[in-house]
PDB file of C-alpha atoms in Angstrom:
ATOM      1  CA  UNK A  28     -54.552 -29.280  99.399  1.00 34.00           C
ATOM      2  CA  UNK A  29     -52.355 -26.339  99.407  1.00 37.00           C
ATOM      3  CA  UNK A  30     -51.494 -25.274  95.690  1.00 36.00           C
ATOM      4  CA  UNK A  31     -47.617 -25.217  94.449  1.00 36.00           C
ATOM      5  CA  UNK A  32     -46.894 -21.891  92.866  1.00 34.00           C
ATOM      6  CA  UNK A  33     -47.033 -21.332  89.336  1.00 37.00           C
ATOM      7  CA  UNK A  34     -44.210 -23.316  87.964  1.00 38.00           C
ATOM      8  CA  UNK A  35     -41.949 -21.642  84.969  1.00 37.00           C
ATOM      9  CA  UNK A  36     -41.370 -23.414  82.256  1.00 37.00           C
ATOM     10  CA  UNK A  37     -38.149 -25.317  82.466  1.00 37.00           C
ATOM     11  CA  UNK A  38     -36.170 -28.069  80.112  1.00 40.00           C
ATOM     12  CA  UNK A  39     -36.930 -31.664  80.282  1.00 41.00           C
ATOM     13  CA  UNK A  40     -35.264 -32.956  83.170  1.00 46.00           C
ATOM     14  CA  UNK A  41     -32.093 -34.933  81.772  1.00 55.00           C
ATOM     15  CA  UNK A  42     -30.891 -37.493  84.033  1.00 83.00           C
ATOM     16  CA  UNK A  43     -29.233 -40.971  83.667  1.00 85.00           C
ATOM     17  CA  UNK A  44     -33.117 -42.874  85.135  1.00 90.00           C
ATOM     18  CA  UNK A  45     -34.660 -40.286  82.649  1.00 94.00           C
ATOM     19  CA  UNK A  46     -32.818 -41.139  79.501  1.00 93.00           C
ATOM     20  CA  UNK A  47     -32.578 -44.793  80.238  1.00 93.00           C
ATOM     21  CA  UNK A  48     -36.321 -44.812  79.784  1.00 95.00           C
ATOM     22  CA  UNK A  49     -35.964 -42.595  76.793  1.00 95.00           C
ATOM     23  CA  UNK A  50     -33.900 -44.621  74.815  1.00 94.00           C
ATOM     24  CA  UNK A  51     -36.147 -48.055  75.700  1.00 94.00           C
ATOM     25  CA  UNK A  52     -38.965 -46.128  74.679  1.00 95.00           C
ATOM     26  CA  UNK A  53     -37.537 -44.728  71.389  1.00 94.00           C
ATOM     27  CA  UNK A  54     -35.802 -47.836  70.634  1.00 93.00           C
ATOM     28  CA  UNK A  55     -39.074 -50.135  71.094  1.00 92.00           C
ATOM     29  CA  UNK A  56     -41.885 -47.779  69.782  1.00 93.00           C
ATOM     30  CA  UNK A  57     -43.434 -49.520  67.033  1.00 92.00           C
ATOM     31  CA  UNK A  58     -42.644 -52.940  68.898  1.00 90.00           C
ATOM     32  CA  UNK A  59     -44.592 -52.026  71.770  1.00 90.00           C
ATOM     33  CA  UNK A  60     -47.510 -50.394  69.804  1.00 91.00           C
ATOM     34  CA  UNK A  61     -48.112 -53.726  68.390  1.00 89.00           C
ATOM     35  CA  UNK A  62     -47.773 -55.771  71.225  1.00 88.00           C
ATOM     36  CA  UNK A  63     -50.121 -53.736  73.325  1.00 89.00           C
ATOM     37  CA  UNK A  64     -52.841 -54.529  70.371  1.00 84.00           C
ATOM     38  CA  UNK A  65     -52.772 -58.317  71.815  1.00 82.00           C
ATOM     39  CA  UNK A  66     -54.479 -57.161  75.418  1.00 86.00           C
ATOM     40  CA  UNK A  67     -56.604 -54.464  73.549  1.00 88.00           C
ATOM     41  CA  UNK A  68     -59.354 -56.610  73.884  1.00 87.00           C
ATOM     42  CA  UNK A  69     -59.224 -56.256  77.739  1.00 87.00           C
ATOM     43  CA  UNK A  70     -58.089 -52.477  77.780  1.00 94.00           C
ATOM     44  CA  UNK A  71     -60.020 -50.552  75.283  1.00 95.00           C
ATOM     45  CA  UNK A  72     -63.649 -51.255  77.210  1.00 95.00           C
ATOM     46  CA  UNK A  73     -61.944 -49.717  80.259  1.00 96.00           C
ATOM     47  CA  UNK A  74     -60.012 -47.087  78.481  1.00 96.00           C
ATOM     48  CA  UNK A  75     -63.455 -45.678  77.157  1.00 97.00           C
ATOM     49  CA  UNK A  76     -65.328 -45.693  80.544  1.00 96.00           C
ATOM     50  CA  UNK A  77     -61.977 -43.907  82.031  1.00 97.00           C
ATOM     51  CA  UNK A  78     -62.798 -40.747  79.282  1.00 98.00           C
ATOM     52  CA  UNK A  79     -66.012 -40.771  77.870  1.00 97.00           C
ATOM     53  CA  UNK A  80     -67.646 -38.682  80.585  1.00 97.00           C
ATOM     54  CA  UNK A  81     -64.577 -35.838  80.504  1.00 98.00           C
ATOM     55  CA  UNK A  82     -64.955 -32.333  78.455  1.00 97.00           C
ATOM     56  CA  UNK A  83     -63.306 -29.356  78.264  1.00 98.00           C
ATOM     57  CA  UNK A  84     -59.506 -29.468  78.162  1.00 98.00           C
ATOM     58  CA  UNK A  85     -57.915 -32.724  79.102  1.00 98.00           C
ATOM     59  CA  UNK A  86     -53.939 -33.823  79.853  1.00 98.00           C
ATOM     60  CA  UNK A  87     -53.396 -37.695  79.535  1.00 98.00           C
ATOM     61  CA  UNK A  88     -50.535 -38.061  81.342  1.00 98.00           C
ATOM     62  CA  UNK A  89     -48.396 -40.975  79.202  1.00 97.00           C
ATOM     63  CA  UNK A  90     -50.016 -40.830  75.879  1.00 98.00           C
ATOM     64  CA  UNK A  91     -47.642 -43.173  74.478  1.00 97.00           C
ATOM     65  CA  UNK A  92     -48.562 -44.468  70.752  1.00 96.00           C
ATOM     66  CA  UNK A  93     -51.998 -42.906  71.408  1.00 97.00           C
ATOM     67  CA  UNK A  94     -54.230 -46.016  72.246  1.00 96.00           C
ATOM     68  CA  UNK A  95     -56.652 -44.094  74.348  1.00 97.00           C
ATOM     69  CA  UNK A  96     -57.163 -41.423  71.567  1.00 97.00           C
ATOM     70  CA  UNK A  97     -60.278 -42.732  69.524  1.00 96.00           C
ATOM     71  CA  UNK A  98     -61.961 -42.949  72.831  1.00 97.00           C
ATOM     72  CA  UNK A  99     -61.857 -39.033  73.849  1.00 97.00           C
ATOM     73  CA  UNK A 100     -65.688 -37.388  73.257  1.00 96.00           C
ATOM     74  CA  UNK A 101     -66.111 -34.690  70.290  1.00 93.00           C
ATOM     75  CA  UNK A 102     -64.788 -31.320  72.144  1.00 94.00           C
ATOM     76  CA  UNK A 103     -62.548 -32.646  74.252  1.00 97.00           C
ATOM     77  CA  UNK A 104     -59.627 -30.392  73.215  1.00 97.00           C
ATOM     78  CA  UNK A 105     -56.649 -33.156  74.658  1.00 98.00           C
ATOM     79  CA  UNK A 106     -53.311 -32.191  75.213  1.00 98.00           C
ATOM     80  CA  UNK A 107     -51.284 -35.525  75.872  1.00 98.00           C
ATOM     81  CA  UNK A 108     -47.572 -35.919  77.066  1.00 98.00           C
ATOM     82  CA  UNK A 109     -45.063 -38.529  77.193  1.00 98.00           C
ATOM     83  CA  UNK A 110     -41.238 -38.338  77.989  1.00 96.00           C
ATOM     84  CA  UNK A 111     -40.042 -40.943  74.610  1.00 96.00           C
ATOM     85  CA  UNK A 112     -40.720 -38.519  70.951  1.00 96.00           C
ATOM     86  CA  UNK A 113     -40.547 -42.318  69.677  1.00 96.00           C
ATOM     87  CA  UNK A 114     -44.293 -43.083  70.974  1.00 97.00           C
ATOM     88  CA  UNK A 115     -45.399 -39.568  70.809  1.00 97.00           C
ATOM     89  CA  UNK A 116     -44.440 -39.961  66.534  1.00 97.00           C
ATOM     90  CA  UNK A 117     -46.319 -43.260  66.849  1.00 96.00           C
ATOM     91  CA  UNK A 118     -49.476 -41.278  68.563  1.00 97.00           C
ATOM     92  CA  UNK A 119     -49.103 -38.483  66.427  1.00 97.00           C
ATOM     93  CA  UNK A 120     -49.408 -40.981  63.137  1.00 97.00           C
ATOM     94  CA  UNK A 121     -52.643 -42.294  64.962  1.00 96.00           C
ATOM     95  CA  UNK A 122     -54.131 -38.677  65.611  1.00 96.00           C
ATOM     96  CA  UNK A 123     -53.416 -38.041  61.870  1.00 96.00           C
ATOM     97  CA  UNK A 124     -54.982 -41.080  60.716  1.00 95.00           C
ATOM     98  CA  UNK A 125     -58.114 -41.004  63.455  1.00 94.00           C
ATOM     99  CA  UNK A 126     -58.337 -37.245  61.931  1.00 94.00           C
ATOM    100  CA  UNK A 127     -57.840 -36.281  66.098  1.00 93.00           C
ATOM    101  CA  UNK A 128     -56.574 -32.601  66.796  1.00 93.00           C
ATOM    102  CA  UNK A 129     -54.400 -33.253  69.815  1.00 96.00           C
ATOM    103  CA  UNK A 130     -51.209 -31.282  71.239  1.00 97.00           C
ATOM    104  CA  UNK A 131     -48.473 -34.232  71.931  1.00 98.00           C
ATOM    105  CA  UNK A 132     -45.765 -32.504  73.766  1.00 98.00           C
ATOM    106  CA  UNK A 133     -42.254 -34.324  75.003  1.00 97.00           C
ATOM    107  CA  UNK A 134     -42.113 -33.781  78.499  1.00 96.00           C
ATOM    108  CA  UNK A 135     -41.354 -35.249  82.393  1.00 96.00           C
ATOM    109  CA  UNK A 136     -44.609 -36.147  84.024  1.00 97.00           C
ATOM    110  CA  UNK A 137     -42.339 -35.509  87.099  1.00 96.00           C
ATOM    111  CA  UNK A 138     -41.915 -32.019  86.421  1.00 96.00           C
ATOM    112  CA  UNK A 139     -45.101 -30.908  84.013  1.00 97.00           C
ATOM    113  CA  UNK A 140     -44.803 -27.651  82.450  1.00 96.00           C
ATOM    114  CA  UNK A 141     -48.073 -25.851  82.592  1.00 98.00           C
ATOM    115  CA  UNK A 142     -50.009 -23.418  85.426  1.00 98.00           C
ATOM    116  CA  UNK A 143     -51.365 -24.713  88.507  1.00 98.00           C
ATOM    117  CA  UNK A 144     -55.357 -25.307  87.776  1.00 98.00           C
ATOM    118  CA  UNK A 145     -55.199 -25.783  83.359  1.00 98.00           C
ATOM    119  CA  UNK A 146     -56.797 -28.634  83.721  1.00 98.00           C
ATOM    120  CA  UNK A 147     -60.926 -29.771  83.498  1.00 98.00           C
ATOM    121  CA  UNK A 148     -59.399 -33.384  84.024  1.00 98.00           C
ATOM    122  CA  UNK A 149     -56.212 -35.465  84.121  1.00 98.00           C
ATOM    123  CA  UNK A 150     -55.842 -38.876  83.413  1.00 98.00           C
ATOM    124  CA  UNK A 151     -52.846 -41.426  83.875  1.00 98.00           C
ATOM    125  CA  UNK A 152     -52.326 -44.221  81.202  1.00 98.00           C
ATOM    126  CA  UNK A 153     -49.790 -47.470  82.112  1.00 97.00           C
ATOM    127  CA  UNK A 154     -47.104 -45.236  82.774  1.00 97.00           C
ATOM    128  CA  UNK A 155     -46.843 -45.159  86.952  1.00 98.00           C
ATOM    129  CA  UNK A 156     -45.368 -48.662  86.264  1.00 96.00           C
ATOM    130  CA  UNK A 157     -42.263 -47.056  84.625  1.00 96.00           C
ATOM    131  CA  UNK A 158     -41.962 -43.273  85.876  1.00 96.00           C
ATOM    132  CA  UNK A 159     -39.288 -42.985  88.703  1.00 95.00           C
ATOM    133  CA  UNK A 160     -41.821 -40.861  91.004  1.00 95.00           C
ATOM    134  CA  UNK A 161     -45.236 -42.129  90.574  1.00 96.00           C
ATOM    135  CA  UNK A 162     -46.111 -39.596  93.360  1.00 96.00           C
ATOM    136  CA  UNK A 163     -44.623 -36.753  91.813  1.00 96.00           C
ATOM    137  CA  UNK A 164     -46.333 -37.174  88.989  1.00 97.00           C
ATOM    138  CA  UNK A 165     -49.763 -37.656  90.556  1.00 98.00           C
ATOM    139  CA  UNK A 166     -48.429 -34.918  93.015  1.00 97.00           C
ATOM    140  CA  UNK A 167     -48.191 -32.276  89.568  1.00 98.00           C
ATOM    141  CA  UNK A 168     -51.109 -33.892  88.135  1.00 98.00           C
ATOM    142  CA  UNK A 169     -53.062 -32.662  90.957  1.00 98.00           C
ATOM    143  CA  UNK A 170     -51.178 -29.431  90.963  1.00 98.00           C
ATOM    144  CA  UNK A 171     -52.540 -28.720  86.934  1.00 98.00           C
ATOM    145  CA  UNK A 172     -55.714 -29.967  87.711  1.00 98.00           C
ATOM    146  CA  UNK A 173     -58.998 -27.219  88.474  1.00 98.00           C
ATOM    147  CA  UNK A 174     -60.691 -28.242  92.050  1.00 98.00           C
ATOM    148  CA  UNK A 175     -63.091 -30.868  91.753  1.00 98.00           C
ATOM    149  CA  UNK A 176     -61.328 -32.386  88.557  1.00 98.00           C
ATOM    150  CA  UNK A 177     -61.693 -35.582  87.122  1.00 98.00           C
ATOM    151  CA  UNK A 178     -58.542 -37.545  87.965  1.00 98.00           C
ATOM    152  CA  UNK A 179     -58.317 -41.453  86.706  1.00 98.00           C
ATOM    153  CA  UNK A 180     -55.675 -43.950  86.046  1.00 98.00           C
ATOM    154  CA  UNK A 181     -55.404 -47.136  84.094  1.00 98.00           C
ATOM    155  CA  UNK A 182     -52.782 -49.058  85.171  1.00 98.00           C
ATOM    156  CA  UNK A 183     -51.104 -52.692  86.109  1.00 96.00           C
ATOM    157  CA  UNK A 184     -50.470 -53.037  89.645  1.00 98.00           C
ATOM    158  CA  UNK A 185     -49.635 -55.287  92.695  1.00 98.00           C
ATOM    159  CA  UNK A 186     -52.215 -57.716  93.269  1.00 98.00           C
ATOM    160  CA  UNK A 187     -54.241 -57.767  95.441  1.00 96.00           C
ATOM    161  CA  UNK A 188     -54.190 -61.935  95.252  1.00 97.00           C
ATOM    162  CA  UNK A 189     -51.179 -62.623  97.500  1.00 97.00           C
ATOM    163  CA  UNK A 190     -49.884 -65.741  95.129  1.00 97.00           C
ATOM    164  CA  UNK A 191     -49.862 -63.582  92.309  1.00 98.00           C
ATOM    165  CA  UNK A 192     -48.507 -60.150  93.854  1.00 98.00           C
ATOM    166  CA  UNK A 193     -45.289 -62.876  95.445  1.00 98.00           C
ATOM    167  CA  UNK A 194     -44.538 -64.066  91.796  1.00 97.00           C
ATOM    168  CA  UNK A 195     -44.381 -60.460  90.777  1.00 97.00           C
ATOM    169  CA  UNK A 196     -42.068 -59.471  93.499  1.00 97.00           C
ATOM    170  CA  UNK A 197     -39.991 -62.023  92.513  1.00 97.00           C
ATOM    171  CA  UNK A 198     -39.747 -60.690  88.755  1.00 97.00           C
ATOM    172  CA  UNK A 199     -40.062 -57.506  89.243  1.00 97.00           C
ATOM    173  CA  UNK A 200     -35.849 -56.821  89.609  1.00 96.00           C
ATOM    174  CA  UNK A 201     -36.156 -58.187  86.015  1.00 96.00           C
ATOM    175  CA  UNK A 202     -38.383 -55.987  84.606  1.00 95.00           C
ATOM    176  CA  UNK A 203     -36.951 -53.187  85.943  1.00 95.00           C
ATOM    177  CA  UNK A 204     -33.558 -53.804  84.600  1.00 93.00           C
ATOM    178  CA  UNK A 205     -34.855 -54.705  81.174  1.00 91.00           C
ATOM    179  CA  UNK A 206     -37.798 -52.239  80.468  1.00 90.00           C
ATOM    180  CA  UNK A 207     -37.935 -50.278  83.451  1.00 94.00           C
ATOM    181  CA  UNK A 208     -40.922 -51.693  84.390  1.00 95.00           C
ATOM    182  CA  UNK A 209     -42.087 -52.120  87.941  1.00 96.00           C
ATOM    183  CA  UNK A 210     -44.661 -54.696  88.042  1.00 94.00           C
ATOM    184  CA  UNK A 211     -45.653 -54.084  92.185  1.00 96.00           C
ATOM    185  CA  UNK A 212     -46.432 -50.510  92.092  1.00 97.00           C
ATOM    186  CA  UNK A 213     -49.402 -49.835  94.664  1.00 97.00           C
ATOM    187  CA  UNK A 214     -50.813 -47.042  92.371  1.00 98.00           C
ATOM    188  CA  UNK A 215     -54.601 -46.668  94.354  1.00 98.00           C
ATOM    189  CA  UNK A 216     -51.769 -46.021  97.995  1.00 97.00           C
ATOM    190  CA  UNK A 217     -50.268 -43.384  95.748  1.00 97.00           C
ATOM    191  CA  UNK A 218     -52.869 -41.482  94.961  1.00 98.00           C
ATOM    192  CA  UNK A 219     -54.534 -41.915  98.256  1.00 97.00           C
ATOM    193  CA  UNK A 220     -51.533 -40.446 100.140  1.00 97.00           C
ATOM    194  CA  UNK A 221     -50.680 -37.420  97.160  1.00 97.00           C
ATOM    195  CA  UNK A 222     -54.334 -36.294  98.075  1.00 97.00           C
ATOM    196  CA  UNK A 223     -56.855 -37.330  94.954  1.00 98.00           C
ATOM    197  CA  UNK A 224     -60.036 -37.562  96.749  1.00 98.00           C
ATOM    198  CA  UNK A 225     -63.291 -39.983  96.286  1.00 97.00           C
ATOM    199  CA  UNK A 226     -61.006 -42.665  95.179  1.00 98.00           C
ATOM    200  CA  UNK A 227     -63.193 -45.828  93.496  1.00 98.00           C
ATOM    201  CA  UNK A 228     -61.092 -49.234  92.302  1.00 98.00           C
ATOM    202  CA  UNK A 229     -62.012 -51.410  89.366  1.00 97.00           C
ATOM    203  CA  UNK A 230     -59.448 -54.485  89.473  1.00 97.00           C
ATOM    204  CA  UNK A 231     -59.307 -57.186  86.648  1.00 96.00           C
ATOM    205  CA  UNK A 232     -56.924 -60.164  85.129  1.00 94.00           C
ATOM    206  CA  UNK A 233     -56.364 -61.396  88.892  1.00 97.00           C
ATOM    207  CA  UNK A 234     -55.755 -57.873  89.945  1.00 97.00           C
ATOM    208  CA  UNK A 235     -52.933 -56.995  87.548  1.00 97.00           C
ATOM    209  CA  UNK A 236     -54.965 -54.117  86.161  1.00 97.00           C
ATOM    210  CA  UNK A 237     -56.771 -51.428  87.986  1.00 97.00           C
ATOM    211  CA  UNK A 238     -58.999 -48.479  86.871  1.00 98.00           C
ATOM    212  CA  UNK A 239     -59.093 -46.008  89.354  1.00 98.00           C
ATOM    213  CA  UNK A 240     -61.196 -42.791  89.469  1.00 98.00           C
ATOM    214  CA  UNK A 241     -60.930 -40.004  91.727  1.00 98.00           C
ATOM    215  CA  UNK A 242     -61.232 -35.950  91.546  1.00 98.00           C
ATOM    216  CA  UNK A 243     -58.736 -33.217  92.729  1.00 98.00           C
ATOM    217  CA  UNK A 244     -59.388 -31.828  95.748  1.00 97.00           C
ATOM    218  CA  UNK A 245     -62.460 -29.252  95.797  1.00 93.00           C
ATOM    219  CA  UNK A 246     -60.803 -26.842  98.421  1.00 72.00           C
TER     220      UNK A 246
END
């Protein structure tokens, strides 16, 4: 996969999509921290598996309140983005608290401000459901990552169960409008077609939820 040159740092990209998200984000923070504590149960054991193998210097690509933070390895030094400072304050209190040294940075997983290759490994937490571009974003994960790279995602999806992935069609204009949610994003496609190689599925909760691990290309 041909490599992007380096990219220059650049403002967060301000557009009406962009802020909409923003504001739901900022306005819901502590709301949503708590609700995601009720499907915890079925999460964490997956969010450890996605990370406990990675070292060296890690992005997490939608941090939000920080769930997946007590689950990094000793060493990992984790830098960890989201676009809503309302979740990163919530992750931030959670670093504190976990006593976690982690850079949280406000930023447009769209349109990622670091060099090409600063990556050991990049990882993607529930947040292809809501970004505009899921394949930009897997498209500049892959351009930050170092060849060979770890590159997972925990996500809800389309099912894979026909019944089920109908109902969420049907809902899914709902969810959009209301927390800019898209509940039939085919997240293992996207990666597939962006390039991340090796790709291996875990699906769960009639194939609502996916893990998905994969590596940057080697070349």
């Amino acid at each position: 996969m041909a490599r992007q040159p380096r990219r220059q740092a650049e403002p967060l990209a301000r557009n009406s999509e962009l802020e909409g998200i923003r504001r739901t984000f900022d306005r819901e923070s502590e709301q949503y921290d708590r609700s995601m504590r009720r499907v915890e149960r079925s999460l964490s054991p997956r969010r450890a598996r996605m990370v406990a193998d990675l070292t060296g210097r890690v992005l997490e690509v939608g941090v939000g309140t920080g769930a997946t933070l007590p689950h990094y390895p000793a060493g990992v030094e984790l830098t960890g983005i989201d676009l809503s400072p309302g979740m990163l304050g919530v992750a931030r209190g959670r670093a504190e608290d976990l006593g976690i040294s982690a850079e949280l940075l406000e930023m447009d997983a769209q349109a990622l401000r670091f060099p090409d290759r600063s990556f050991d490994a990049v990882v993607f937490t529930l947040c292809l459901c809501t970004i505009p571009s899921p394949a930009a974003a897997i498209r500049e994960g892959l351009r930050v990552a170092r060849p060979g790279a770890p590159i997972r995602f925990l996500e809800h999806v389309r099912s894979h169960l026909l019944a089920v992935a109908l109902v969420q069609e049907l809902v899914n204009p709902l969810t959009v409008l209301l927390q800019h949610d898209h509940f039939n994003r085919r997240t293992f496609d996207e990666a597939r077609l962006a390039g991340v190689a090796d790709l291996v599925e875990e699906r769960w909760f009639l194939g609502l939820f996916t893990l998905i691990q994969g590596h940057a290309p080697s070349g």
